[in-house]
C-alpha cells in the first residue's frame, strides 16, 4: 500500500513539471507547442498505463526519459546541452516503472538556470555485472531553487520498499556539479 501511495505521488509531480514546460512554450508563441502537446500525450499515456505496472521494459523507460528530455529542451533550447549514454539491448531488461525519471526531473527543476546559456547535464545508464548503474550529473544553478523535496525522498522510499537494503542512492556536490 505504501509503494502504491508513493507511485501515485509521481503523477502529480510529473504533471506539474510537464505543464510548466508547455506553458512556457505557449507564452513564447513558439510553433513547437503542438509537438510538445504530442510528447506530453505520450508521456501521460506511459505514466497512466505502463507506470502502474509492476515492471516496465528498460527500453520503454529510456523512451520515456527521451520524450521528457525532448519536451524540456523545447523549453530551454540552445541554453541546455545533454549527453546520454544508454545500455546496449535495453529491451532485454525490466525495472519497476518510473524510477529513473525523478533524477532527470530534478535536473530541470534544480539544475537548469533559465538565465544562463551554459547549462549541461549527462545521463549514463549501464548494466554492470548484475546491477543497473544510473548516473545523472548536472551543473548546479547559481541559486538552488527551493521545492517540496518530494522527488528524492519518494525515490528513496520506493527503492527501499522494492529492494530493501539492496540498492545504493548517492548524491553529492563536486565543484559546480
PDB file of C-alpha atoms in Angstrom, residues 4-170:
ATOM      1  CA  UNK A   4       1.269   2.318  -4.307  1.00  0.00           C
ATOM      2  CA  UNK A   5       0.905   5.640  -2.483  1.00  0.00           C
ATOM      3  CA  UNK A   6       4.435   6.653  -3.457  1.00  0.00           C
ATOM      4  CA  UNK A   7       3.743   5.625  -7.054  1.00  0.00           C
ATOM      5  CA  UNK A   8       0.657   7.870  -7.121  1.00  0.00           C
ATOM      6  CA  UNK A   9       2.720  10.855  -5.950  1.00  0.00           C
ATOM      7  CA  UNK A  10       4.820  10.572  -9.096  1.00  0.00           C
ATOM      8  CA  UNK A  11       1.942  11.516 -11.378  1.00  0.00           C
ATOM      9  CA  UNK A  12       1.225  14.990  -9.953  1.00  0.00           C
ATOM     10  CA  UNK A  13       4.962  15.736  -9.641  1.00  0.00           C
ATOM     11  CA  UNK A  14       5.428  14.848 -13.306  1.00  0.00           C
ATOM     12  CA  UNK A  15       2.326  16.762 -14.407  1.00  0.00           C
ATOM     13  CA  UNK A  16       3.366  19.996 -12.711  1.00  0.00           C
ATOM     14  CA  UNK A  17       6.772  19.912 -14.420  1.00  0.00           C
ATOM     15  CA  UNK A  18       5.376  18.980 -17.840  1.00  0.00           C
ATOM     16  CA  UNK A  19       2.635  21.610 -17.817  1.00  0.00           C
ATOM     17  CA  UNK A  20       5.125  24.291 -16.733  1.00  0.00           C
ATOM     18  CA  UNK A  21       7.247  23.448 -19.775  1.00  0.00           C
ATOM     19  CA  UNK A  22       4.223  23.566 -22.088  1.00  0.00           C
ATOM     20  CA  UNK A  23       3.016  26.821 -20.523  1.00  0.00           C
ATOM     21  CA  UNK A  24       6.400  28.459 -21.206  1.00  0.00           C
ATOM     22  CA  UNK A  25       6.256  27.388 -24.859  1.00  0.00           C
ATOM     23  CA  UNK A  26       2.747  28.775 -25.289  1.00  0.00           C
ATOM     24  CA  UNK A  27       3.729  32.112 -23.721  1.00  0.00           C
ATOM     25  CA  UNK A  28       6.578  32.412 -26.198  1.00  0.00           C
ATOM     26  CA  UNK A  29       4.168  31.654 -29.056  1.00  0.00           C
ATOM     27  CA  UNK A  30       6.505  29.038 -30.445  1.00  0.00           C
ATOM     28  CA  UNK A  31       5.317  26.642 -33.130  1.00  0.00           C
ATOM     29  CA  UNK A  32       6.871  23.813 -31.157  1.00  0.00           C
ATOM     30  CA  UNK A  33       3.849  23.883 -28.848  1.00  0.00           C
ATOM     31  CA  UNK A  34       1.977  21.318 -30.976  1.00  0.00           C
ATOM     32  CA  UNK A  35       4.920  18.897 -30.850  1.00  0.00           C
ATOM     33  CA  UNK A  36       5.153  19.441 -27.124  1.00  0.00           C
ATOM     34  CA  UNK A  37       1.491  18.529 -26.687  1.00  0.00           C
ATOM     35  CA  UNK A  38       2.109  15.288 -28.584  1.00  0.00           C
ATOM     36  CA  UNK A  39       5.123  14.440 -26.409  1.00  0.00           C
ATOM     37  CA  UNK A  40       3.131  15.272 -23.305  1.00  0.00           C
ATOM     38  CA  UNK A  41       0.384  12.957 -24.514  1.00  0.00           C
ATOM     39  CA  UNK A  42       2.912  10.122 -24.956  1.00  0.00           C
ATOM     40  CA  UNK A  43       4.343  10.788 -21.503  1.00  0.00           C
ATOM     41  CA  UNK A  44       0.917  10.781 -19.887  1.00  0.00           C
ATOM     42  CA  UNK A  45      -0.085   7.597 -21.703  1.00  0.00           C
ATOM     43  CA  UNK A  46       3.012   5.828 -20.398  1.00  0.00           C
ATOM     44  CA  UNK A  47       2.542   7.186 -16.866  1.00  0.00           C
ATOM     45  CA  UNK A  48      -1.127   6.220 -16.663  1.00  0.00           C
ATOM     46  CA  UNK A  49      -0.940   2.794 -18.279  1.00  0.00           C
ATOM     47  CA  UNK A  50       2.590   1.400 -18.033  1.00  0.00           C
ATOM     48  CA  UNK A  51       3.578   3.352 -14.939  1.00  0.00           C
ATOM     49  CA  UNK A  52       1.072   1.406 -12.852  1.00  0.00           C
ATOM     50  CA  UNK A  53       2.552  -1.982 -13.779  1.00  0.00           C
ATOM     51  CA  UNK A  54       4.946  -3.867 -11.555  1.00  0.00           C
ATOM     52  CA  UNK A  55       7.607  -3.993 -14.284  1.00  0.00           C
ATOM     53  CA  UNK A  56       8.474  -1.993 -17.385  1.00  0.00           C
ATOM     54  CA  UNK A  57      10.915  -2.675 -20.172  1.00  0.00           C
ATOM     55  CA  UNK A  58      14.120  -0.692 -19.811  1.00  0.00           C
ATOM     56  CA  UNK A  59      13.734   0.332 -23.454  1.00  0.00           C
ATOM     57  CA  UNK A  60      10.315   1.820 -22.606  1.00  0.00           C
ATOM     58  CA  UNK A  61      11.790   3.685 -19.645  1.00  0.00           C
ATOM     59  CA  UNK A  62      14.531   5.085 -21.882  1.00  0.00           C
ATOM     60  CA  UNK A  63      11.920   6.220 -24.439  1.00  0.00           C
ATOM     61  CA  UNK A  64      10.044   7.898 -21.611  1.00  0.00           C
ATOM     62  CA  UNK A  65      13.212   9.705 -20.496  1.00  0.00           C
ATOM     63  CA  UNK A  66      13.978  10.783 -24.069  1.00  0.00           C
ATOM     64  CA  UNK A  67      10.465  12.189 -24.537  1.00  0.00           C
ATOM     65  CA  UNK A  68      10.686  14.052 -21.248  1.00  0.00           C
ATOM     66  CA  UNK A  69      14.115  15.490 -22.104  1.00  0.00           C
ATOM     67  CA  UNK A  70      12.921  16.470 -25.600  1.00  0.00           C
ATOM     68  CA  UNK A  71       9.928  18.257 -24.094  1.00  0.00           C
ATOM     69  CA  UNK A  72      12.140  20.176 -21.680  1.00  0.00           C
ATOM     70  CA  UNK A  73      14.678  21.027 -24.401  1.00  0.00           C
ATOM     71  CA  UNK A  74      11.870  22.657 -26.386  1.00  0.00           C
ATOM     72  CA  UNK A  75      11.580  24.980 -23.417  1.00  0.00           C
ATOM     73  CA  UNK A  76      15.281  25.636 -22.866  1.00  0.00           C
ATOM     74  CA  UNK A  77      16.503  25.433 -26.466  1.00  0.00           C
ATOM     75  CA  UNK A  78      20.183  26.099 -27.041  1.00  0.00           C
ATOM     76  CA  UNK A  79      20.706  27.095 -23.418  1.00  0.00           C
ATOM     77  CA  UNK A  80      20.969  23.440 -22.395  1.00  0.00           C
ATOM     78  CA  UNK A  81      23.215  20.615 -23.605  1.00  0.00           C
ATOM     79  CA  UNK A  82      22.601  16.995 -22.728  1.00  0.00           C
ATOM     80  CA  UNK A  83      24.702  13.904 -23.236  1.00  0.00           C
ATOM     81  CA  UNK A  84      23.074  10.486 -22.825  1.00  0.00           C
ATOM     82  CA  UNK A  85      24.655   7.044 -22.801  1.00  0.00           C
ATOM     83  CA  UNK A  86      22.239   4.113 -22.885  1.00  0.00           C
ATOM     84  CA  UNK A  87      22.930   0.395 -22.482  1.00  0.00           C
ATOM     85  CA  UNK A  88      23.049  -1.949 -25.456  1.00  0.00           C
ATOM     86  CA  UNK A  89      19.929  -4.034 -25.947  1.00  0.00           C
ATOM     87  CA  UNK A  90      17.815  -2.373 -23.241  1.00  0.00           C
ATOM     88  CA  UNK A  91      14.811  -4.461 -24.292  1.00  0.00           C
ATOM     89  CA  UNK A  92      16.427  -7.426 -22.513  1.00  0.00           C
ATOM     90  CA  UNK A  93      15.874  -5.863 -19.089  1.00  0.00           C
ATOM     91  CA  UNK A  94      12.923  -4.854 -16.918  1.00  0.00           C
ATOM     92  CA  UNK A  95      12.749  -2.497 -13.955  1.00  0.00           C
ATOM     93  CA  UNK A  96       9.963  -1.043 -11.833  1.00  0.00           C
ATOM     94  CA  UNK A  97       8.469   1.811 -13.875  1.00  0.00           C
ATOM     95  CA  UNK A  98       9.188   5.484 -13.331  1.00  0.00           C
ATOM     96  CA  UNK A  99      12.241   5.072 -11.111  1.00  0.00           C
ATOM     97  CA  UNK A 100      14.642   6.823 -13.474  1.00  0.00           C
ATOM     98  CA  UNK A 101      12.636   9.958 -14.239  1.00  0.00           C
ATOM     99  CA  UNK A 102      12.933  11.510 -10.792  1.00  0.00           C
ATOM    100  CA  UNK A 103      16.598  12.437 -11.186  1.00  0.00           C
ATOM    101  CA  UNK A 104      16.049  13.924 -14.643  1.00  0.00           C
ATOM    102  CA  UNK A 105      13.116  15.972 -13.339  1.00  0.00           C
ATOM    103  CA  UNK A 106      15.381  17.283 -10.597  1.00  0.00           C
ATOM    104  CA  UNK A 107      17.930  18.393 -13.196  1.00  0.00           C
ATOM    105  CA  UNK A 108      15.349  20.600 -14.863  1.00  0.00           C
ATOM    106  CA  UNK A 109      13.848  21.795 -11.596  1.00  0.00           C
ATOM    107  CA  UNK A 110      17.062  22.458  -9.642  1.00  0.00           C
ATOM    108  CA  UNK A 111      19.976  22.248 -12.071  1.00  0.00           C
ATOM    109  CA  UNK A 112      18.971  24.362 -15.050  1.00  0.00           C
ATOM    110  CA  UNK A 113      19.299  28.109 -14.750  1.00  0.00           C
ATOM    111  CA  UNK A 114      16.851  29.795 -17.141  1.00  0.00           C
ATOM    112  CA  UNK A 115      19.016  32.919 -17.270  1.00  0.00           C
ATOM    113  CA  UNK A 116      22.259  31.185 -18.329  1.00  0.00           C
ATOM    114  CA  UNK A 117      23.391  29.689 -21.608  1.00  0.00           C
ATOM    115  CA  UNK A 118      25.857  27.168 -20.212  1.00  0.00           C
ATOM    116  CA  UNK A 119      23.503  24.564 -18.736  1.00  0.00           C
ATOM    117  CA  UNK A 120      24.571  20.991 -19.200  1.00  0.00           C
ATOM    118  CA  UNK A 121      23.949  17.535 -17.840  1.00  0.00           C
ATOM    119  CA  UNK A 122      24.880  13.942 -18.517  1.00  0.00           C
ATOM    120  CA  UNK A 123      22.983  10.713 -18.115  1.00  0.00           C
ATOM    121  CA  UNK A 124      24.724   7.368 -18.040  1.00  0.00           C
ATOM    122  CA  UNK A 125      22.768   4.141 -17.729  1.00  0.00           C
ATOM    123  CA  UNK A 126      24.589   0.841 -17.905  1.00  0.00           C
ATOM    124  CA  UNK A 127      24.427  -2.731 -16.783  1.00  0.00           C
ATOM    125  CA  UNK A 128      27.428  -3.612 -14.664  1.00  0.00           C
ATOM    126  CA  UNK A 129      27.588  -7.257 -13.583  1.00  0.00           C
ATOM    127  CA  UNK A 130      24.113  -7.912 -12.145  1.00  0.00           C
ATOM    128  CA  UNK A 131      23.436  -4.245 -11.335  1.00  0.00           C
ATOM    129  CA  UNK A 132      21.924  -1.308 -13.147  1.00  0.00           C
ATOM    130  CA  UNK A 133      24.090   1.778 -12.665  1.00  0.00           C
ATOM    131  CA  UNK A 134      22.338   5.091 -13.298  1.00  0.00           C
ATOM    132  CA  UNK A 135      24.315   8.312 -13.038  1.00  0.00           C
ATOM    133  CA  UNK A 136      22.972  11.807 -13.601  1.00  0.00           C
ATOM    134  CA  UNK A 137      25.417  14.711 -13.432  1.00  0.00           C
ATOM    135  CA  UNK A 138      24.340  18.311 -13.845  1.00  0.00           C
ATOM    136  CA  UNK A 139      25.822  21.729 -13.484  1.00  0.00           C
ATOM    137  CA  UNK A 140      24.426  23.486 -10.427  1.00  0.00           C
ATOM    138  CA  UNK A 141      22.373  26.658 -10.644  1.00  0.00           C
ATOM    139  CA  UNK A 142      23.875  29.742  -9.067  1.00  0.00           C
ATOM    140  CA  UNK A 143      20.798  29.838  -6.875  1.00  0.00           C
ATOM    141  CA  UNK A 144      19.312  26.483  -5.933  1.00  0.00           C
ATOM    142  CA  UNK A 145      15.559  26.510  -6.412  1.00  0.00           C
ATOM    143  CA  UNK A 146      13.512  25.580  -3.391  1.00  0.00           C
ATOM    144  CA  UNK A 147      10.850  22.933  -3.625  1.00  0.00           C
ATOM    145  CA  UNK A 148       8.908  20.447  -1.634  1.00  0.00           C
ATOM    146  CA  UNK A 149      11.718  17.899  -1.828  1.00  0.00           C
ATOM    147  CA  UNK A 150       9.279  15.093  -2.558  1.00  0.00           C
ATOM    148  CA  UNK A 151      11.233  13.686  -5.526  1.00  0.00           C
ATOM    149  CA  UNK A 152      14.364  12.281  -3.899  1.00  0.00           C
ATOM    150  CA  UNK A 153      12.639  11.200  -0.706  1.00  0.00           C
ATOM    151  CA  UNK A 154       9.937   9.469  -2.755  1.00  0.00           C
ATOM    152  CA  UNK A 155      12.604   7.710  -4.828  1.00  0.00           C
ATOM    153  CA  UNK A 156      14.475   6.559  -1.748  1.00  0.00           C
ATOM    154  CA  UNK A 157      11.314   5.204  -0.121  1.00  0.00           C
ATOM    155  CA  UNK A 158      10.322   3.372  -3.314  1.00  0.00           C
ATOM    156  CA  UNK A 159      13.776   1.842  -3.654  1.00  0.00           C
ATOM    157  CA  UNK A 160      13.715   0.710  -0.023  1.00  0.00           C
ATOM    158  CA  UNK A 161      10.280  -0.870  -0.414  1.00  0.00           C
ATOM    159  CA  UNK A 162      11.304  -2.570  -3.660  1.00  0.00           C
ATOM    160  CA  UNK A 163      14.846  -3.656  -2.803  1.00  0.00           C
ATOM    161  CA  UNK A 164      15.247  -3.426   0.974  1.00  0.00           C
ATOM    162  CA  UNK A 165      18.916  -2.581   1.532  1.00  0.00           C
ATOM    163  CA  UNK A 166      19.994  -3.971  -1.836  1.00  0.00           C
ATOM    164  CA  UNK A 167      20.481  -0.622  -3.584  1.00  0.00           C
ATOM    165  CA  UNK A 168      22.600   2.500  -3.344  1.00  0.00           C
ATOM    166  CA  UNK A 169      21.267   6.017  -3.870  1.00  0.00           C
ATOM    167  CA  UNK A 170      24.072   8.512  -3.534  1.00  0.00           C
TER     168      UNK A 170
END
